[in-house]
PDB file of C-alpha atoms in Angstrom:
ATOM      1  CA  MET I   1     110.750  42.518 149.879  1.00  0.00           C
ATOM      2  CA  SER I   2     110.791  43.502 146.196  1.00  0.00           C
ATOM      3  CA  LEU I   3     113.762  44.803 144.235  1.00  0.00           C
ATOM      4  CA  GLN I   4     111.412  46.725 141.973  1.00  0.00           C
ATOM      5  CA  THR I   5     109.803  48.384 145.006  1.00  0.00           C
ATOM      6  CA  VAL I   6     113.217  49.607 146.168  1.00  0.00           C
ATOM      7  CA  LYS I   7     113.924  51.074 142.743  1.00  0.00           C
ATOM      8  CA  ARG I   8     110.497  52.695 142.603  1.00  0.00           C
ATOM      9  CA  LEU I   9     110.953  54.306 146.030  1.00  0.00           C
ATOM     10  CA  LEU I  10     114.340  55.685 145.012  1.00  0.00           C
ATOM     11  CA  ARG I  11     112.857  57.258 141.924  1.00  0.00           C
ATOM     12  CA  LYS I  12     110.072  58.832 143.965  1.00  0.00           C
ATOM     13  CA  LYS I  13     112.796  60.581 146.003  1.00  0.00           C
ATOM     14  CA  SER I  14     114.789  61.681 142.947  1.00  0.00           C
ATOM     15  CA  ASN I  15     115.704  65.298 142.268  1.00  0.00           C
ATOM     16  CA  VAL I  16     116.918  66.288 138.797  1.00  0.00           C
ATOM     17  CA  ARG I  17     118.753  69.419 139.963  1.00  0.00           C
ATOM     18  CA  LYS I  18     120.543  67.557 142.748  1.00  0.00           C
ATOM     19  CA  ALA I  19     121.402  64.743 140.330  1.00  0.00           C
ATOM     20  CA  ARG I  20     123.205  67.227 138.052  1.00  0.00           C
ATOM     21  CA  LEU I  21     125.187  68.582 140.998  1.00  0.00           C
ATOM     22  CA  LEU I  22     126.161  65.076 142.114  1.00  0.00           C
ATOM     23  CA  GLN I  23     127.295  64.134 138.594  1.00  0.00           C
ATOM     24  CA  GLY I  24     129.895  66.897 138.878  1.00  0.00           C
ATOM     25  CA  PHE I  25     130.759  66.414 142.536  1.00  0.00           C
ATOM     26  CA  PHE I  26     131.557  62.727 142.055  1.00  0.00           C
ATOM     27  CA  LYS I  27     133.686  63.358 138.956  1.00  0.00           C
ATOM     28  CA  THR I  28     131.688  61.343 136.427  1.00  0.00           C
ATOM     29  CA  GLY I  29     133.187  62.845 133.265  1.00  0.00           C
ATOM     30  CA  PRO I  30     135.415  61.048 130.735  1.00  0.00           C
ATOM     31  CA  GLY I  31     138.678  59.960 132.345  1.00  0.00           C
ATOM     32  CA  GLU I  32     137.558  60.936 135.846  1.00  0.00           C
ATOM     33  CA  TYR I  33     137.389  58.478 138.745  1.00  0.00           C
ATOM     34  CA  GLY I  34     133.577  58.202 138.608  1.00  0.00           C
ATOM     35  CA  GLU I  35     133.300  58.055 134.836  1.00  0.00           C
ATOM     36  CA  GLY I  36     129.875  56.844 133.701  1.00  0.00           C
ATOM     37  CA  ASP I  37     128.247  56.929 137.151  1.00  0.00           C
ATOM     38  CA  LEU I  38     124.591  57.982 136.994  1.00  0.00           C
ATOM     39  CA  PHE I  39     122.638  59.750 139.729  1.00  0.00           C
ATOM     40  CA  LEU I  40     118.990  60.137 140.690  1.00  0.00           C
ATOM     41  CA  GLY I  41     119.628  62.942 143.188  1.00  0.00           C
ATOM     42  CA  VAL I  42     118.452  61.079 146.317  1.00  0.00           C
ATOM     43  CA  THR I  43     119.835  62.166 149.695  1.00  0.00           C
ATOM     44  CA  VAL I  44     121.765  59.753 151.896  1.00  0.00           C
ATOM     45  CA  PRO I  45     119.239  60.038 154.793  1.00  0.00           C
ATOM     46  CA  ALA I  46     116.434  59.042 152.391  1.00  0.00           C
ATOM     47  CA  ILE I  47     118.504  56.106 151.139  1.00  0.00           C
ATOM     48  CA  ARG I  48     119.192  54.992 154.710  1.00  0.00           C
ATOM     49  CA  LEU I  49     115.463  54.935 155.485  1.00  0.00           C
ATOM     50  CA  ILE I  50     114.779  52.773 152.441  1.00  0.00           C
ATOM     51  CA  ALA I  51     117.671  50.451 153.353  1.00  0.00           C
ATOM     52  CA  GLU I  52     116.320  50.032 156.892  1.00  0.00           C
ATOM     53  CA  SER I  53     112.868  49.165 155.541  1.00  0.00           C
ATOM     54  CA  PHE I  54     114.291  46.527 153.196  1.00  0.00           C
ATOM     55  CA  SER I  55     116.867  44.886 155.452  1.00  0.00           C
ATOM     56  CA  GLY I  56     115.361  41.490 154.588  1.00  0.00           C
ATOM     57  CA  LEU I  57     116.086  41.836 150.870  1.00  0.00           C
ATOM     58  CA  SER I  58     117.665  38.720 149.344  1.00  0.00           C
ATOM     59  CA  ARG I  59     121.386  38.621 148.550  1.00  0.00           C
ATOM     60  CA  GLN I  60     120.502  38.062 144.902  1.00  0.00           C
ATOM     61  CA  ALA I  61     118.542  41.322 144.875  1.00  0.00           C
ATOM     62  CA  ILE I  62     121.337  43.123 146.737  1.00  0.00           C
ATOM     63  CA  HIS I  63     123.801  41.880 144.122  1.00  0.00           C
ATOM     64  CA  ARG I  64     121.589  43.274 141.361  1.00  0.00           C
ATOM     65  CA  LEU I  65     121.456  46.647 143.104  1.00  0.00           C
ATOM     66  CA  MET I  66     125.234  46.644 143.487  1.00  0.00           C
ATOM     67  CA  ARG I  67     125.637  46.016 139.748  1.00  0.00           C
ATOM     68  CA  SER I  68     123.488  49.007 138.816  1.00  0.00           C
ATOM     69  CA  ARG I  69     124.951  51.967 136.936  1.00  0.00           C
ATOM     70  CA  ILE I  70     122.824  54.189 139.182  1.00  0.00           C
ATOM     71  CA  HIS I  71     124.837  55.338 142.161  1.00  0.00           C
ATOM     72  CA  GLU I  72     121.969  55.471 144.647  1.00  0.00           C
ATOM     73  CA  GLU I  73     120.898  51.930 143.783  1.00  0.00           C
ATOM     74  CA  ARG I  74     124.398  50.640 144.527  1.00  0.00           C
ATOM     75  CA  LEU I  75     124.497  52.595 147.785  1.00  0.00           C
ATOM     76  CA  THR I  76     121.093  51.254 148.813  1.00  0.00           C
ATOM     77  CA  GLY I  77     122.191  47.672 148.214  1.00  0.00           C
ATOM     78  CA  LEU I  78     125.368  48.227 150.196  1.00  0.00           C
ATOM     79  CA  LEU I  79     123.584  49.883 153.127  1.00  0.00           C
ATOM     80  CA  ILE I  80     121.127  46.982 153.223  1.00  0.00           C
ATOM     81  CA  LEU I  81     124.136  44.664 153.410  1.00  0.00           C
ATOM     82  CA  VAL I  82     125.569  46.723 156.299  1.00  0.00           C
ATOM     83  CA  ARG I  83     122.226  46.439 158.063  1.00  0.00           C
ATOM     84  CA  GLN I  84     122.197  42.670 157.556  1.00  0.00           C
ATOM     85  CA  TYR I  85     125.708  42.384 158.986  1.00  0.00           C
ATOM     86  CA  GLU I  86     124.679  44.394 162.050  1.00  0.00           C
ATOM     87  CA  GLN I  87     121.613  42.175 162.526  1.00  0.00           C
ATOM     88  CA  ALA I  88     123.404  38.864 161.947  1.00  0.00           C
ATOM     89  CA  SER I  89     122.769  36.487 164.825  1.00  0.00           C
ATOM     90  CA  THR I  90     125.673  34.101 164.230  1.00  0.00           C
ATOM     91  CA  SER I  91     129.349  34.376 163.342  1.00  0.00           C
ATOM     92  CA  ALA I  92     128.673  32.137 160.345  1.00  0.00           C
ATOM     93  CA  GLU I  93     126.173  34.639 158.976  1.00  0.00           C
ATOM     94  CA  GLU I  94     128.602  37.504 159.570  1.00  0.00           C
ATOM     95  CA  ASN I  95     131.275  35.587 157.690  1.00  0.00           C
ATOM     96  CA  LEU I  96     128.935  34.974 154.735  1.00  0.00           C
ATOM     97  CA  ILE I  97     128.160  38.687 154.468  1.00  0.00           C
ATOM     98  CA  TYR I  98     131.842  39.602 154.787  1.00  0.00           C
ATOM     99  CA  ARG I  99     132.756  37.147 152.017  1.00  0.00           C
ATOM    100  CA  PHE I 100     129.864  38.405 149.870  1.00  0.00           C
ATOM    101  CA  TYR I 101     131.211  41.964 150.200  1.00  0.00           C
ATOM    102  CA  LEU I 102     134.844  41.031 149.504  1.00  0.00           C
ATOM    103  CA  ALA I 103     133.813  39.153 146.363  1.00  0.00           C
ATOM    104  CA  ARG I 104     132.154  42.331 145.071  1.00  0.00           C
ATOM    105  CA  THR I 105     134.598  45.051 146.035  1.00  0.00           C
ATOM    106  CA  HIS I 106     134.863  45.971 142.332  1.00  0.00           C
ATOM    107  CA  LEU I 107     131.257  47.157 142.630  1.00  0.00           C
ATOM    108  CA  VAL I 108     132.026  49.352 145.675  1.00  0.00           C
ATOM    109  CA  ASN I 109     133.348  51.871 143.203  1.00  0.00           C
ATOM    110  CA  ASN I 110     133.132  55.388 144.573  1.00  0.00           C
ATOM    111  CA  TRP I 111     134.499  56.989 147.714  1.00  0.00           C
ATOM    112  CA  ASP I 112     131.169  57.366 149.530  1.00  0.00           C
ATOM    113  CA  LEU I 113     130.267  53.729 148.856  1.00  0.00           C
ATOM    114  CA  VAL I 114     133.569  52.719 150.427  1.00  0.00           C
ATOM    115  CA  ASP I 115     133.401  55.106 153.379  1.00  0.00           C
ATOM    116  CA  LEU I 116     129.848  54.155 154.380  1.00  0.00           C
ATOM    117  CA  THR I 117     130.454  50.394 154.273  1.00  0.00           C
ATOM    118  CA  ALA I 118     134.099  49.329 154.655  1.00  0.00           C
ATOM    119  CA  PRO I 119     134.396  50.065 158.410  1.00  0.00           C
ATOM    120  CA  ASN I 120     130.994  48.505 159.123  1.00  0.00           C
ATOM    121  CA  ILE I 121     131.575  45.223 157.304  1.00  0.00           C
ATOM    122  CA  VAL I 122     135.276  44.637 156.639  1.00  0.00           C
ATOM    123  CA  GLY I 123     136.545  46.519 159.686  1.00  0.00           C
ATOM    124  CA  SER I 124     133.910  45.162 162.056  1.00  0.00           C
ATOM    125  CA  HIS I 125     134.496  41.610 160.865  1.00  0.00           C
ATOM    126  CA  LEU I 126     138.274  41.748 161.290  1.00  0.00           C
ATOM    127  CA  LEU I 127     138.138  43.588 164.613  1.00  0.00           C
ATOM    128  CA  SER I 128     138.221  40.368 166.616  1.00  0.00           C
ATOM    129  CA  LYS I 129     140.578  38.573 164.216  1.00  0.00           C
ATOM    130  CA  SER I 130     144.342  38.317 164.610  1.00  0.00           C
ATOM    131  CA  ASN I 131     144.772  37.634 160.888  1.00  0.00           C
ATOM    132  CA  ARG I 132     144.063  40.819 158.936  1.00  0.00           C
ATOM    133  CA  GLN I 133     146.032  39.962 155.810  1.00  0.00           C
ATOM    134  CA  ALA I 134     142.958  40.570 153.654  1.00  0.00           C
ATOM    135  CA  LEU I 135     143.627  44.284 154.188  1.00  0.00           C
ATOM    136  CA  ASP I 136     147.159  43.978 152.825  1.00  0.00           C
ATOM    137  CA  ALA I 137     145.882  42.268 149.669  1.00  0.00           C
ATOM    138  CA  LEU I 138     143.366  45.061 149.160  1.00  0.00           C
ATOM    139  CA  ALA I 139     145.977  47.751 149.849  1.00  0.00           C
ATOM    140  CA  ARG I 140     148.276  46.308 147.173  1.00  0.00           C
ATOM    141  CA  SER I 141     145.533  46.140 144.549  1.00  0.00           C
ATOM    142  CA  ARG I 142     145.771  48.194 141.364  1.00  0.00           C
ATOM    143  CA  ASN I 143     142.129  49.108 141.941  1.00  0.00           C
ATOM    144  CA  LEU I 144     141.734  52.494 143.651  1.00  0.00           C
ATOM    145  CA  TRP I 145     138.581  51.533 145.537  1.00  0.00           C
ATOM    146  CA  LYS I 146     140.047  48.330 146.948  1.00  0.00           C
ATOM    147  CA  ARG I 147     142.997  50.307 148.276  1.00  0.00           C
ATOM    148  CA  ARG I 148     140.620  52.819 149.850  1.00  0.00           C
ATOM    149  CA  ILE I 149     138.567  49.992 151.392  1.00  0.00           C
ATOM    150  CA  ALA I 150     141.748  48.664 153.036  1.00  0.00           C
ATOM    151  CA  VAL I 151     142.665  51.840 154.899  1.00  0.00           C
ATOM    152  CA  VAL I 152     139.137  53.113 155.629  1.00  0.00           C
ATOM    153  CA  ALA I 153     138.155  49.711 157.061  1.00  0.00           C
ATOM    154  CA  THR I 154     140.651  50.353 159.866  1.00  0.00           C
ATOM    155  CA  PHE I 155     138.345  53.079 161.200  1.00  0.00           C
ATOM    156  CA  ALA I 156     136.640  50.232 163.075  1.00  0.00           C
ATOM    157  CA  PHE I 157     139.951  49.415 164.783  1.00  0.00           C
ATOM    158  CA  ILE I 158     140.695  53.054 165.565  1.00  0.00           C
ATOM    159  CA  ARG I 159     137.367  53.377 167.373  1.00  0.00           C
ATOM    160  CA  HIS I 160     138.561  50.599 169.678  1.00  0.00           C
ATOM    161  CA  GLY I 161     141.988  52.118 170.302  1.00  0.00           C
ATOM    162  CA  GLN I 162     143.804  49.837 167.863  1.00  0.00           C
ATOM    163  CA  PHE I 163     146.146  51.873 165.656  1.00  0.00           C
ATOM    164  CA  LYS I 164     148.767  49.405 164.434  1.00  0.00           C
ATOM    165  CA  ASP I 165     147.012  48.389 161.202  1.00  0.00           C
ATOM    166  CA  THR I 166     146.135  51.972 160.286  1.00  0.00           C
ATOM    167  CA  LEU I 167     149.756  53.040 160.670  1.00  0.00           C
ATOM    168  CA  ARG I 168     151.059  49.997 158.811  1.00  0.00           C
ATOM    169  CA  LEU I 169     148.718  50.495 155.853  1.00  0.00           C
ATOM    170  CA  SER I 170     149.354  54.227 155.838  1.00  0.00           C
ATOM    171  CA  ARG I 171     153.079  53.522 155.444  1.00  0.00           C
ATOM    172  CA  LEU I 172     152.306  51.106 152.627  1.00  0.00           C
ATOM    173  CA  LEU I 173     150.139  53.683 150.843  1.00  0.00           C
ATOM    174  CA  LEU I 174     152.303  56.785 151.303  1.00  0.00           C
ATOM    175  CA  ASN I 175     153.495  56.576 147.701  1.00  0.00           C
ATOM    176  CA  ASP I 176     150.026  56.097 146.240  1.00  0.00           C
ATOM    177  CA  GLN I 177     149.536  58.456 143.315  1.00  0.00           C
ATOM    178  CA  HIS I 178     145.809  59.127 143.714  1.00  0.00           C
ATOM    179  CA  ASP I 179     144.516  62.164 145.586  1.00  0.00           C
ATOM    180  CA  LEU I 180     141.579  60.169 146.956  1.00  0.00           C
ATOM    181  CA  MET I 181     144.043  57.855 148.670  1.00  0.00           C
ATOM    182  CA  HIS I 182     145.986  60.797 150.100  1.00  0.00           C
ATOM    183  CA  LYS I 183     142.717  62.046 151.591  1.00  0.00           C
ATOM    184  CA  ALA I 184     141.785  58.616 152.963  1.00  0.00           C
ATOM    185  CA  VAL I 185     145.191  58.066 154.593  1.00  0.00           C
ATOM    186  CA  GLY I 186     145.166  61.585 156.059  1.00  0.00           C
ATOM    187  CA  TRP I 187     141.638  61.109 157.375  1.00  0.00           C
ATOM    188  CA  MET I 188     142.502  57.861 159.158  1.00  0.00           C
ATOM    189  CA  LEU I 189     145.680  59.377 160.614  1.00  0.00           C
ATOM    190  CA  ARG I 190     143.627  62.311 161.899  1.00  0.00           C
ATOM    191  CA  GLU I 191     141.251  59.854 163.589  1.00  0.00           C
ATOM    192  CA  VAL I 192     144.233  58.194 165.261  1.00  0.00           C
ATOM    193  CA  GLY I 193     145.433  61.599 166.447  1.00  0.00           C
ATOM    194  CA  LYS I 194     142.036  62.444 167.926  1.00  0.00           C
ATOM    195  CA  ARG I 195     142.533  59.507 170.265  1.00  0.00           C
ATOM    196  CA  ASP I 196     146.295  59.646 170.779  1.00  0.00           C
ATOM    197  CA  SER I 197     148.132  62.714 169.503  1.00  0.00           C
ATOM    198  CA  LYS I 198     151.539  61.308 170.476  1.00  0.00           C
ATOM    199  CA  VAL I 199     151.049  58.273 168.225  1.00  0.00           C
ATOM    200  CA  LEU I 200     150.149  60.530 165.311  1.00  0.00           C
ATOM    201  CA  GLU I 201     153.049  62.917 165.855  1.00  0.00           C
ATOM    202  CA  THR I 202     155.534  60.071 166.125  1.00  0.00           C
ATOM    203  CA  PHE I 203     154.288  58.754 162.766  1.00  0.00           C
ATOM    204  CA  LEU I 204     154.376  62.178 161.114  1.00  0.00           C
ATOM    205  CA  LYS I 205     157.889  62.993 162.308  1.00  0.00           C
ATOM    206  CA  LYS I 206     159.178  59.662 161.038  1.00  0.00           C
ATOM    207  CA  HIS I 207     157.475  59.910 157.628  1.00  0.00           C
ATOM    208  CA  TYR I 208     157.342  63.674 157.185  1.00  0.00           C
ATOM    209  CA  HIS I 209     159.417  63.727 153.988  1.00  0.00           C
ATOM    210  CA  ASP I 210     157.390  60.958 152.333  1.00  0.00           C
ATOM    211  CA  ILE I 211     153.818  61.849 153.238  1.00  0.00           C
ATOM    212  CA  PRO I 212     151.906  63.657 150.451  1.00  0.00           C
ATOM    213  CA  ARG I 213     150.893  67.219 151.270  1.00  0.00           C
ATOM    214  CA  THR I 214     147.154  66.447 151.017  1.00  0.00           C
ATOM    215  CA  ALA I 215     147.479  63.534 153.433  1.00  0.00           C
ATOM    216  CA  LEU I 216     149.477  65.731 155.803  1.00  0.00           C
ATOM    217  CA  ARG I 217     146.892  68.531 155.699  1.00  0.00           C
ATOM    218  CA  TYR I 218     144.112  66.086 156.548  1.00  0.00           C
ATOM    219  CA  ALA I 219     146.152  64.452 159.319  1.00  0.00           C
ATOM    220  CA  ILE I 220     147.017  67.716 161.113  1.00  0.00           C
ATOM    221  CA  GLU I 221     143.653  69.413 160.630  1.00  0.00           C
ATOM    222  CA  ARG I 222     142.942  69.476 164.376  1.00  0.00           C
ATOM    223  CA  PHE I 223     146.373  70.719 165.406  1.00  0.00           C
ATOM    224  CA  PRO I 224     146.762  74.286 166.713  1.00  0.00           C
ATOM    225  CA  GLN I 225     147.464  76.743 163.891  1.00  0.00           C
ATOM    226  CA  THR I 226     151.104  77.323 164.813  1.00  0.00           C
ATOM    227  CA  LYS I 227     151.805  73.595 164.835  1.00  0.00           C
ATOM    228  CA  ARG I 228     149.967  73.083 161.531  1.00  0.00           C
ATOM    229  CA  LEU I 229     152.025  75.803 159.891  1.00  0.00           C
ATOM    230  CA  ALA I 230     155.234  74.308 161.247  1.00  0.00           C
ATOM    231  CA  TYR I 231     154.391  70.920 159.685  1.00  0.00           C
ATOM    232  CA  LEU I 232     153.347  72.471 156.369  1.00  0.00           C
ATOM    233  CA  LYS I 233     156.307  74.816 156.076  1.00  0.00           C
ATOM    234  CA  GLY I 234     158.491  72.308 154.295  1.00  0.00           C
ATOM    235  CA  LYS I 235     155.718  71.010 152.020  1.00  0.00           C
ATOM    236  CA  ARG I 236     155.142  72.630 148.660  1.00  0.00           C
ATOM    237  CA  MET I 237     151.647  73.353 147.394  1.00  0.00           C
TER     238      MET I 237
END
C-alpha cells in the first residue's frame, strides 16, 4: 500500500480540460472560498475506485494525502478514511478514526470533501451517542468548513428518523453569513422534510423571517409550486 502509487494512479486519471473547469467551479481564485486549491481533473467515481483499492493505507499516508494542495489527493485520503471507518471491527477502532478526522477538520476544506465524509464518519460515530456536543463546537467555529461539517454530519441522523440535532443546529446557523452554509442548512432541512413534511413546515413557519432566502429555496425545493411560491413571496431576491 504505497502513497506514491496512489498519487501515480490519480495522475494517470487526470484530465487537463476538466481540471480547468473544476478550478472555476470550486472557486479557487484570490479571495474565494477555495483559493489556492489545485485540481488534476479526476472524476469522483475514479477516486472512489482508487480509495477502495487502498483501504489498507496507513494513517500516516492518509494524513499526507489530506495535507496535499491537490484537491483529488485530499479527497482520496478522506474516502480511504471513510472506508476504514466502515470496515472497523471494534468501537475502539471507530473512535480512533473519528478522533483522527476531528483533529484534521482544517484539512477537510472544501464543500465536497465535507459532504462526502462528514455524515459517514462524524455522523455515523455520533449516531449511537447521547452526547453530541462536538457538533455544537464545530457549528460555533469561525472556520466555514467546520460549521458545514457540523450540520451535514446530521444527515446520518436524518436517515434514521432523528431530526432534533439538525433542527437545533439549523437554528444556530440561521444567521451565518456564508452562502455555502445557507445551502447546507437548506439541504439538511429538505432531507428532514422528505421524511416528515410536518416537522419541516413547523420549523419554517417558526423561523420564516430569519431563514436566508437561499436556505429557504433549498428547504422547500420538493414542495408543490403553489406552496413554494407562497413561502418565497415575502423573501426578496
